Short mmCIF file of C-alpha atoms and ligand atoms in Angstrom, two decimals:
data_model
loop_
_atom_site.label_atom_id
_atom_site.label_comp_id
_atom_site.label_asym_id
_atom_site.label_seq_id
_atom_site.Cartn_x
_atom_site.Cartn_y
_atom_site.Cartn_z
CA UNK A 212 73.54 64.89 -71.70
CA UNK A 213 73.88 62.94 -69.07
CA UNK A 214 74.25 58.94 -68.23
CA UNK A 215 71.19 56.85 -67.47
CA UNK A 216 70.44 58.70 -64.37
CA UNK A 217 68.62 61.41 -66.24
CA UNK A 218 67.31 59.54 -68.72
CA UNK A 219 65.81 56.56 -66.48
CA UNK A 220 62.54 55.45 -68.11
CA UNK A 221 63.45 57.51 -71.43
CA UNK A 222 65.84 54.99 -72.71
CA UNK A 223 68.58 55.90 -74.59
CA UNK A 224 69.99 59.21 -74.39
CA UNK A 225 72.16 59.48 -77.20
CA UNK A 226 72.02 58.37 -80.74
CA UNK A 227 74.87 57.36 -83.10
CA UNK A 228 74.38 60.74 -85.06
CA UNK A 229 75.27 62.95 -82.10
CA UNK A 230 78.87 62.77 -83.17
CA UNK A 231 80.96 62.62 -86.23
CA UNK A 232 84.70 60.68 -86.10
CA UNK A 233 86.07 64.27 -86.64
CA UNK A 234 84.01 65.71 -83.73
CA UNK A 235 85.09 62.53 -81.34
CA UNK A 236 88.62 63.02 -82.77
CA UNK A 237 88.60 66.67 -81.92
CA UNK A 238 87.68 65.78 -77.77
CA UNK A 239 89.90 62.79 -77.48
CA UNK A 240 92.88 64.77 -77.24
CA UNK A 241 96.35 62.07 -75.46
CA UNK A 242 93.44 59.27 -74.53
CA UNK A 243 93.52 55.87 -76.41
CA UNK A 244 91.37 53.40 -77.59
CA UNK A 245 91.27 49.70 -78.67
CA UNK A 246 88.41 48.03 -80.24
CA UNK A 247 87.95 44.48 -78.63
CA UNK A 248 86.46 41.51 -80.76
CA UNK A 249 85.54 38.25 -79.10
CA UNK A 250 85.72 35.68 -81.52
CA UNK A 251 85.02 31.68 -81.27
CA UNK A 252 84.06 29.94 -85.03
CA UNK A 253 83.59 33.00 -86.73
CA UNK A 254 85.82 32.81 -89.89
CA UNK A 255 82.30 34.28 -92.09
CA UNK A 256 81.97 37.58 -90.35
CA UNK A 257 85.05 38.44 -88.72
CA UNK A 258 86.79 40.18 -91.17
CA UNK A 259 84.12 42.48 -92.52
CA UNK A 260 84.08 43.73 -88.70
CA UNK A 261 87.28 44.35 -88.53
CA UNK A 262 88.20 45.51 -92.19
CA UNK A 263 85.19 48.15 -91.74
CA UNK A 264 86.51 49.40 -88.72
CA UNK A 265 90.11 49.73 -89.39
CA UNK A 266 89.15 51.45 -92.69
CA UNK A 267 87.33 53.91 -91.00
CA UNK A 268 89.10 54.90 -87.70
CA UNK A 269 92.56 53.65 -87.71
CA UNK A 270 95.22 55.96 -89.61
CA UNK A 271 99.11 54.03 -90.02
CA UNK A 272 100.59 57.27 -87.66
CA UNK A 273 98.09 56.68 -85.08
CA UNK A 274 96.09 59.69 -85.43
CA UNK A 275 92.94 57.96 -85.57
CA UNK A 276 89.97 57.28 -83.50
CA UNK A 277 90.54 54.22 -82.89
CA UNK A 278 94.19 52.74 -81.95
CA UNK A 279 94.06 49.38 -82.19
CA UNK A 280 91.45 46.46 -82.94
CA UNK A 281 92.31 43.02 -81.23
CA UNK A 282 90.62 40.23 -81.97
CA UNK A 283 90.53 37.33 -79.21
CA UNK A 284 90.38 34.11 -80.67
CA UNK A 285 88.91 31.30 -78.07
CA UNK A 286 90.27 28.11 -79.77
CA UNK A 287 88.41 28.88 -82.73
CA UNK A 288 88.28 25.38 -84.48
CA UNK A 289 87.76 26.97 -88.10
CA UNK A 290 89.93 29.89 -89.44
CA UNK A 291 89.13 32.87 -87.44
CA UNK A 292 92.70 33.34 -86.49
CA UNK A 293 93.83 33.52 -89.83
CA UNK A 294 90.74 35.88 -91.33
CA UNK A 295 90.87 38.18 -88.73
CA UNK A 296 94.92 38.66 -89.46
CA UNK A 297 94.93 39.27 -92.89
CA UNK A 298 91.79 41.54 -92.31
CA UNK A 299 94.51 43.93 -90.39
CA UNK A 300 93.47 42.94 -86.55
CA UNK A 301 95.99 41.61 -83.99
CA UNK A 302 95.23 38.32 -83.04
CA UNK A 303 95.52 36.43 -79.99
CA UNK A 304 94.69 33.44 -78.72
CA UNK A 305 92.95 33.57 -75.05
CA UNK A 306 94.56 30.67 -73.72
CA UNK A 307 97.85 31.78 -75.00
CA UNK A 308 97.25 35.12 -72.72
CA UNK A 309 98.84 34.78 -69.37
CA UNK A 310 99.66 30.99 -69.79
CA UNK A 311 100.35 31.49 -65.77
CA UNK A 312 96.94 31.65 -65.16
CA UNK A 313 95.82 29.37 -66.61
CA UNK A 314 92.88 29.00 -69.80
CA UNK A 315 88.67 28.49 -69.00
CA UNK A 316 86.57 28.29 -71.94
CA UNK A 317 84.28 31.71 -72.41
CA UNK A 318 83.61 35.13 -73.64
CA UNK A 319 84.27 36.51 -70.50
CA UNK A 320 87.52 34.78 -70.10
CA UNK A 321 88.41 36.14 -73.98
CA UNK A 322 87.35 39.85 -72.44
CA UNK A 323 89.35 39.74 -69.23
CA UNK A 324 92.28 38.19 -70.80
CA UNK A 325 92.23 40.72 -73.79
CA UNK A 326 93.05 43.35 -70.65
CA UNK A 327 96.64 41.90 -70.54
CA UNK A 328 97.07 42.98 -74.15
CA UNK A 329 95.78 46.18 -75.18
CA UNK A 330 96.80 49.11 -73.52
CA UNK A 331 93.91 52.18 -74.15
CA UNK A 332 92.18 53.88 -71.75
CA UNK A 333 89.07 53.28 -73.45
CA UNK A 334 87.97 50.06 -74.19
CA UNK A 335 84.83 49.10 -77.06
CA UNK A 336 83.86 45.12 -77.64
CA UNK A 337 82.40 44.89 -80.36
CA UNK A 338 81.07 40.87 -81.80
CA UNK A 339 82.58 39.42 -84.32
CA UNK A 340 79.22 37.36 -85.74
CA UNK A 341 77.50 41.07 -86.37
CA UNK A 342 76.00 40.39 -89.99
CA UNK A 343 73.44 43.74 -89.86
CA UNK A 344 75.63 46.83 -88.73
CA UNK A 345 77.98 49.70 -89.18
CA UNK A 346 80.73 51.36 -88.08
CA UNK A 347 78.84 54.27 -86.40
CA UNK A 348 78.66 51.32 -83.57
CA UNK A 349 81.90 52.79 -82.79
CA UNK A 350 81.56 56.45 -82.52
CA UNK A 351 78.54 55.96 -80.98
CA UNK A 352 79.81 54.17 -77.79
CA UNK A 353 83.02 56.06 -77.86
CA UNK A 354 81.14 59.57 -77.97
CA UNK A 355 79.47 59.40 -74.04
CA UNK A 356 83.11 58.53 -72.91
CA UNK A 357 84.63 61.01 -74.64
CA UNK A 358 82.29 63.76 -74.00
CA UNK A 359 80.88 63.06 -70.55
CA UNK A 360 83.61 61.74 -67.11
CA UNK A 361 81.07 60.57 -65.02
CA UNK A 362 80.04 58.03 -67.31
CA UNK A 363 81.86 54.37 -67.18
CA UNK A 364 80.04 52.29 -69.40
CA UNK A 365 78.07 52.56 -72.30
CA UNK A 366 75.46 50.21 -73.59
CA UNK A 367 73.98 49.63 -76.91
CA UNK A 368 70.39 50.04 -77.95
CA UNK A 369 69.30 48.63 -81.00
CA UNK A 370 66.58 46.82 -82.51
CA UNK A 371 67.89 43.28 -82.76
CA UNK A 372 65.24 40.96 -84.97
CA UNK A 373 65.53 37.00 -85.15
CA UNK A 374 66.10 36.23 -88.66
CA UNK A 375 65.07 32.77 -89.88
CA UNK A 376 67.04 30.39 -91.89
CA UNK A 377 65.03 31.87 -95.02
CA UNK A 378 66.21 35.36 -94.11
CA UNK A 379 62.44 36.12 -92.82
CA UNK A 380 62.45 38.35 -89.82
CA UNK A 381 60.76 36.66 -86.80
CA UNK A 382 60.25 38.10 -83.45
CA UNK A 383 62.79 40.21 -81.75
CA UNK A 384 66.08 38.83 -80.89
CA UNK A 385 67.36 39.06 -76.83
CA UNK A 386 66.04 35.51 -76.12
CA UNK A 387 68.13 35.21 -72.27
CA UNK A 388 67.58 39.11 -72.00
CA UNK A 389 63.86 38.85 -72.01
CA UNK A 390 63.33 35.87 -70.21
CA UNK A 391 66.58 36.10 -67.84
CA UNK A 392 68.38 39.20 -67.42
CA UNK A 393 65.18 41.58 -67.56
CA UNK A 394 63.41 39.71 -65.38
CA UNK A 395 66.55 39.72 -62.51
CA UNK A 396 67.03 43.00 -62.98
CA UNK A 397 63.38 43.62 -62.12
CA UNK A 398 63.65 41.56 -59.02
CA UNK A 399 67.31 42.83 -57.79
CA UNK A 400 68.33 46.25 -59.49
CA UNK A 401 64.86 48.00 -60.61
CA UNK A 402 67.00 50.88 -61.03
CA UNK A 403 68.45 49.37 -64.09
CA UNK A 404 64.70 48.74 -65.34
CA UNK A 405 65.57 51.60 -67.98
CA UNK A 406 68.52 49.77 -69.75
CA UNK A 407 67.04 48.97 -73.54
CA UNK A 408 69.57 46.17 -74.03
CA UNK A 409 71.26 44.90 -70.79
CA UNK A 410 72.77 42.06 -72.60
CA UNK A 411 73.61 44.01 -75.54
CA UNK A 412 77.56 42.52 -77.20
CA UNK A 413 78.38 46.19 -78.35
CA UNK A 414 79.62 48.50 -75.20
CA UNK A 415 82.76 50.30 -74.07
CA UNK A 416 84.02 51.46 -70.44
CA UNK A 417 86.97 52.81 -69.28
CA UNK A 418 89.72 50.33 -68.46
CA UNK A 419 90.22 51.57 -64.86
CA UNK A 420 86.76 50.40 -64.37
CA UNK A 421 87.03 47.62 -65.86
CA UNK A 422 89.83 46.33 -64.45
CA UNK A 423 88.56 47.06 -60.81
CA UNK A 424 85.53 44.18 -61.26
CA UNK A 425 85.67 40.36 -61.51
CA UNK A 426 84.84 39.08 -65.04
CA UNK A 427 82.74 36.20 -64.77
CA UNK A 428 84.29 33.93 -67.52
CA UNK A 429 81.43 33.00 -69.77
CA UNK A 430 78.01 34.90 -70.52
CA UNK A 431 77.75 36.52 -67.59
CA UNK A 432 80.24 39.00 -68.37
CA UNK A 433 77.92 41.52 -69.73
CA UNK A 434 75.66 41.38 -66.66
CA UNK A 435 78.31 41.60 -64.80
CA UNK A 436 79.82 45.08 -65.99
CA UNK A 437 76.89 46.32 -65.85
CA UNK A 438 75.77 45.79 -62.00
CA UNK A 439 79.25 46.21 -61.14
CA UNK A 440 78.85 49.80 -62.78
CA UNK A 441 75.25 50.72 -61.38
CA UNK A 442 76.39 49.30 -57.79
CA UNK A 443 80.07 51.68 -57.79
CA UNK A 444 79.36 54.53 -59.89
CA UNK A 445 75.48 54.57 -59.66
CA UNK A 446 73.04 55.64 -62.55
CA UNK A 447 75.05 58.42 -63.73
CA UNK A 448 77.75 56.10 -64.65
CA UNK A 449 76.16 54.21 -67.33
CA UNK A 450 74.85 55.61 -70.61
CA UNK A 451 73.18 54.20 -73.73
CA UNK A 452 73.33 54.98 -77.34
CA UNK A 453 70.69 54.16 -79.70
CA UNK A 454 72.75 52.32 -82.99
CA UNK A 455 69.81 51.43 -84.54
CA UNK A 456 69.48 47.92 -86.19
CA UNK A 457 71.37 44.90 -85.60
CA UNK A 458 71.42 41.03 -86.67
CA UNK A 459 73.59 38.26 -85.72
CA UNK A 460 74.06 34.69 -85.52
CA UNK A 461 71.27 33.21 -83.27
CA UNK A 462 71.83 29.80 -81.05
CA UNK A 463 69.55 27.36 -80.84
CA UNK A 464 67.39 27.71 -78.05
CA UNK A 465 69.09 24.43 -75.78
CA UNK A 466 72.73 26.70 -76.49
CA UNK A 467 71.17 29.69 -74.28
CA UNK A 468 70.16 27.64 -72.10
CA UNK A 469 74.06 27.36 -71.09
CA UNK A 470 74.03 31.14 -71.43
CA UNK A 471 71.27 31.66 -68.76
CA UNK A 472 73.33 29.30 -66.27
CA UNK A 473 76.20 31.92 -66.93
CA UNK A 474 73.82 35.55 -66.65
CA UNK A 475 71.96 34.19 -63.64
CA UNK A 476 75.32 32.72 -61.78
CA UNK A 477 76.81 36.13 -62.50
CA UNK A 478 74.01 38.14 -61.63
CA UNK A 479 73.52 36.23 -58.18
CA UNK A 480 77.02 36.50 -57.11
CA UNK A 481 75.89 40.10 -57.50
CA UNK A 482 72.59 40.20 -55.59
CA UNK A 483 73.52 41.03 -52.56
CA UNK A 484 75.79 44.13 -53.95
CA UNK A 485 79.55 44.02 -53.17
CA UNK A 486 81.10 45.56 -56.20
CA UNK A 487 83.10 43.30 -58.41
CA UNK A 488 81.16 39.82 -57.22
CA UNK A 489 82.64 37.57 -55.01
CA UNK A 490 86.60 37.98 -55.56
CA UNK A 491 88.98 35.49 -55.85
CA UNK A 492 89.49 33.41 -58.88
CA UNK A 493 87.92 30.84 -58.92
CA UNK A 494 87.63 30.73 -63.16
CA UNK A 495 87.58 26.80 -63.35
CA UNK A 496 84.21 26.73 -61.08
CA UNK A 497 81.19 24.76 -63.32
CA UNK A 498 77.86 24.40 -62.60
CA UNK A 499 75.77 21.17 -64.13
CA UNK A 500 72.76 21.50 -66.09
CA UNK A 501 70.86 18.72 -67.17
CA UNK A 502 68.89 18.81 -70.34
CA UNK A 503 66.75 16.35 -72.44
CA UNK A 504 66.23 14.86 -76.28
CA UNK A 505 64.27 12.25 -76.70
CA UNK A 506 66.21 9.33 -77.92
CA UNK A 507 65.34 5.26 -78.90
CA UNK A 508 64.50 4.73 -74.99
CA UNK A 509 62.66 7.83 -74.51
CA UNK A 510 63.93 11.37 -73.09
CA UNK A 511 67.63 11.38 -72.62
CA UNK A 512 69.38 13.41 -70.04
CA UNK A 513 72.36 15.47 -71.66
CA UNK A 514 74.53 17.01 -68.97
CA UNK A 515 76.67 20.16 -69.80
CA UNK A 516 78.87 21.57 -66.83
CA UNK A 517 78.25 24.96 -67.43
CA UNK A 518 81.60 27.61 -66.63
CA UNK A 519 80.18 29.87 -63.41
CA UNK A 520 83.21 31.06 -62.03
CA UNK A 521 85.40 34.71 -62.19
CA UNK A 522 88.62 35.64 -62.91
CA UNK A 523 89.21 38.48 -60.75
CA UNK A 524 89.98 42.27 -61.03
CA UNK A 525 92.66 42.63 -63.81
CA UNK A 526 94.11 45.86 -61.82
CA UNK A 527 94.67 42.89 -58.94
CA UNK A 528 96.79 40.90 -60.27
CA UNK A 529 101.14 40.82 -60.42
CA UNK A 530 102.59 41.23 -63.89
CA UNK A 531 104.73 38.34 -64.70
CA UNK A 532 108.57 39.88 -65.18
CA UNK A 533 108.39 38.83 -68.88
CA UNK A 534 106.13 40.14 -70.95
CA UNK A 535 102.78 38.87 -71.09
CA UNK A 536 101.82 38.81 -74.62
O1 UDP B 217 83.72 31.26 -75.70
C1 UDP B 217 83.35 32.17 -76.44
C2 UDP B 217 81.99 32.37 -76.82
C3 UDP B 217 81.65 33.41 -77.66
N1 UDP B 217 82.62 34.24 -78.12
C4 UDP B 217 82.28 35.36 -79.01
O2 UDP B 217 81.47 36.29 -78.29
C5 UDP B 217 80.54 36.91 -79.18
C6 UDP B 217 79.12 36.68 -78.68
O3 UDP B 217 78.96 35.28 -78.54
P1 UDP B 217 77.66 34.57 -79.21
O4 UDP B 217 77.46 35.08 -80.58
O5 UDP B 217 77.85 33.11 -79.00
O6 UDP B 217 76.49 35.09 -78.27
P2 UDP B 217 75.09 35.67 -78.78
O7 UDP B 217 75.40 36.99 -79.41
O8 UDP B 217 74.51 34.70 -79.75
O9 UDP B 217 74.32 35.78 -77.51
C7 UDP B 217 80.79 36.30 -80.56
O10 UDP B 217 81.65 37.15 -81.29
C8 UDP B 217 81.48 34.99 -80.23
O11 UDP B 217 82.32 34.53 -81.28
C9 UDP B 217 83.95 34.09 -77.74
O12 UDP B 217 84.82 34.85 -78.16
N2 UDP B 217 84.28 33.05 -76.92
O1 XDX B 218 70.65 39.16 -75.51
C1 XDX B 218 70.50 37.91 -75.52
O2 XDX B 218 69.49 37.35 -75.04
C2 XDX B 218 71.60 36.99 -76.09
C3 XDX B 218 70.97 36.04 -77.14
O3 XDX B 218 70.46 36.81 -78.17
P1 XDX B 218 69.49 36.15 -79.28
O4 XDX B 218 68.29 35.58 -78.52
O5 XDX B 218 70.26 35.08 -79.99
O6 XDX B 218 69.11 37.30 -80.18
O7 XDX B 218 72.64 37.74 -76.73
C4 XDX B 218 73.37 38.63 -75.97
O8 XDX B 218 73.74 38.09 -74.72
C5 XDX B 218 75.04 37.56 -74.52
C6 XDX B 218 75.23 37.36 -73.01
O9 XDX B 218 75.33 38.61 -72.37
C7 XDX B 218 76.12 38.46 -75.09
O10 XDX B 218 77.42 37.92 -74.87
C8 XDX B 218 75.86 38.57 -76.57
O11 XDX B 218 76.88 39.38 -77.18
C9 XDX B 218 74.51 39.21 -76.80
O12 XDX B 218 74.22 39.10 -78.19
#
C-alpha cells in the first residue's frame, strides 16, 4: 500500500490491525526507534502512556519494538517529571537540552530539542494527556515506515470526540483543525485536502527528515512536518493509519486561540513553498494577540505574545564538544 498519493480522497490507507508487534518486529531488522512524549502539567496521564507502552514493546536486551520512550518535560509546574520516571521513561527537561541554545516555551521546541537526545532512526510522538487509547497507536504508525521507504511521515486518523466535564460526548474534537488548519490547507496545499487529521498529536517520521526542516517552536509544529513533507517528498511521502478512537484533555476555547496564532504563523512561513520554512533561528520571535473578558469597566483587552518563531534544521546545527544531554 502506498502513502497518501494513492489513497488521496480515500483517507486512510492503513489501519492499526494491518500489523502485529511480531510482524513489525520481524521487518525492522538493525533500525531503531524511540517513542517521543511531549509533556507540560500532565502528572494524571503520563504514566499510563508510558507504562503501557514500555510494557508492550520495550524488552531489557533491546530486542523490542520500541527502543526507548523519552518523555520531554517543558517546565512542568506539577510532577510530570517525577511520574513519568518512575513509570520507566527517560526524562528530560527541554530547557535543560542544549543549554547553548538557549530555552522558548512550546511543543515544538520540546520536539526539536528531544532530537538532541534520542538517537533512532525512527521517531513516534505520541501525547502524554491521551485518556481514550491504546498501544496499537504505536504499531500502527511504526508499520508504514517499516514496511514502505518512500513514506516519511505518518499521520493519525482517529475519531477524536469532545467530552464534557460530565463525561458526555459533545461534538467532535479538532477545534483549530476545522476552523484553521483545514481551511489553509484548502486555500494553499489542496493536495493535502485528503489528510483525516492534519493536526493529529500521534505521528512518526524518519529522523533524517525530520531533522532536515525547521520546527516551529509552539503549535505549529505539526503543520509544519507535514507541508514540509508534502512540499520535499510529495504525496507519496506521507501516509495515514486509521487508530480508531481517541480522547484527550480539551483547552478552553480562548487557549486555542494561542494555538491558531502558532498553526497559521507556521503554515504561512510555508505558503509560498521553500521546504523547511524560512531558516534561521529565530525561536524567541512572538507575535501579540489581543483578546477580551469583560471586566468591572466593561470588555478588557488581555494581551498574550504568542511564540511564532523556528528553531532550525536539527541536521544544521554543530554538536557542542561535550555531550549534549
Ligand atoms: O509547551 C508545551 C505545550 C504542550 N505540550 C504537550 O504537547 C501535547 C499536546 O499539547 P496540548 O494537549 O496542550 O494540545 P491539544 O492536544 O489540546 O491540542 C501534550 O502532551 C502537552 O503536555 C508540551 O510538551 N509543551
Ligand atoms: O486538532 C486540534 O484542533 C487541536 C485541538 O484539539 P481539540 O479541539 O481540543 O480536540 O489539537 C491538535 O492540535 C495541536 C496543534 O497541532 C497538536 O499539538 C495536538 O497534539 C492536537 O491534539
Amino acid at each position: 500500500m502506498g502513502g497518501l498519493g494513492s489513497h488521496v480522497l480515500h483517507g486512510p490507507a492503513y489501519r492499526a490491525s494491518d500489523w502485529t508487534a511480531e510482524g513489525l518486529l520481524e521487518r525492522k531488522g538493525d533500525r531503531t526507534v524511540s517513542v517521543v512524549v511531549p509533556a507540560k502539567n500532565e502528572e494524571s496521564t503520563v504514566a499510563a502512556v508510558v507504562e503501557r507502552i514500555i510494557a508492550d514493546f520495550v524488552r531489557a536486551d533491546g530486542s523490542g519494538l520500541v527502543d526507548e520512550v523519552v518523555v520531554i518535560d517543558s517546565d512542568s509546574t506539577d510532577r510530570t517529571a517525577d511520574v513519568a520516571r518512575a513509570a520507566g521513561a527517560q526524562v528530560f527537561s527541554a530547557n535543560e537540552i542544549r543549554p547553548d541554545l538557549g530555552s522558548v516555551p512550546g511543543k515544538g521546541e520540546a520536539l526539536w530539542k528531544s532530537q538532541h537526545v534520542t538517537s533512532g532512526d525512527l521517531v513516534v510522538f505520541v501525547d502524554a494527556d491521551l485518556v481514550d487509547w491504546g498501544t496499537h497507536f504505536v504499531t500502527g504508525l511504526l508499520a508504514p515506515l517499516l514496511t514502505d521507504d518512500a513514506v516519511q511521515l505518518v499521520k493519525a486518523v482517529y475519531d477524536r470526540p469532545m467530552i464534557d466535564a460530565t463525561g458526555r460526548e459533545e461534538e467532535t474534537g479538532g477545534r483549530v483543525t476545522e476552523l484553521v488548519a483545514r481551511p489553509w490547507l484548502a486555500l494553499h496545499r489542496p493536495g493535502l485536502a485528503g489528510i483525516v487529521q492534519p493536526l493529529s498529536g500521534e505521528w512518526a517520521i524518519r529522523r533524517e527528515a525530520l531533522a532536515s526542516y525547521a520546527v516551529p517552536v509552539g503549535y505549529g509544529v505539526e503543520i509544519a512536518a507535514l507541508v514540509d513533507t508534502f512540499d520535499r517528498f510529495g504525496a507519496d511521502g506521507i501516509a495515514q493509519v486509521d487508530l480508531g478512537r481517541r480522547t484527550h484533555r480539551h483547552h478552553r476555547h480562548d487557549t486555542l486561540g494561542l494555538m491558531a496564532v502558532q498553526v497559521l504563523a507556521a503554515a504561512d512561513r510555508r505558503r509560498g513553498g521553500g521546504v523547511g520554512g524560512a531558516g534561521g533561528d529565530d525561536a524567541g520571535s512572538t507575535v501579540s494577540l489581543t483578546q477580551y473578558a469583560r471586566g468591572t469597566a466593561g470588555f478588557e483587552p488581555r494581551v498574550t505574545d504568542v511564540a511564532t518563531g523556528e528553531r532550525p534544521p536539527a541536521d544544521s546545527l554543530r554538536m557542542p564538544s561535550a555531550d549534549a544531554r
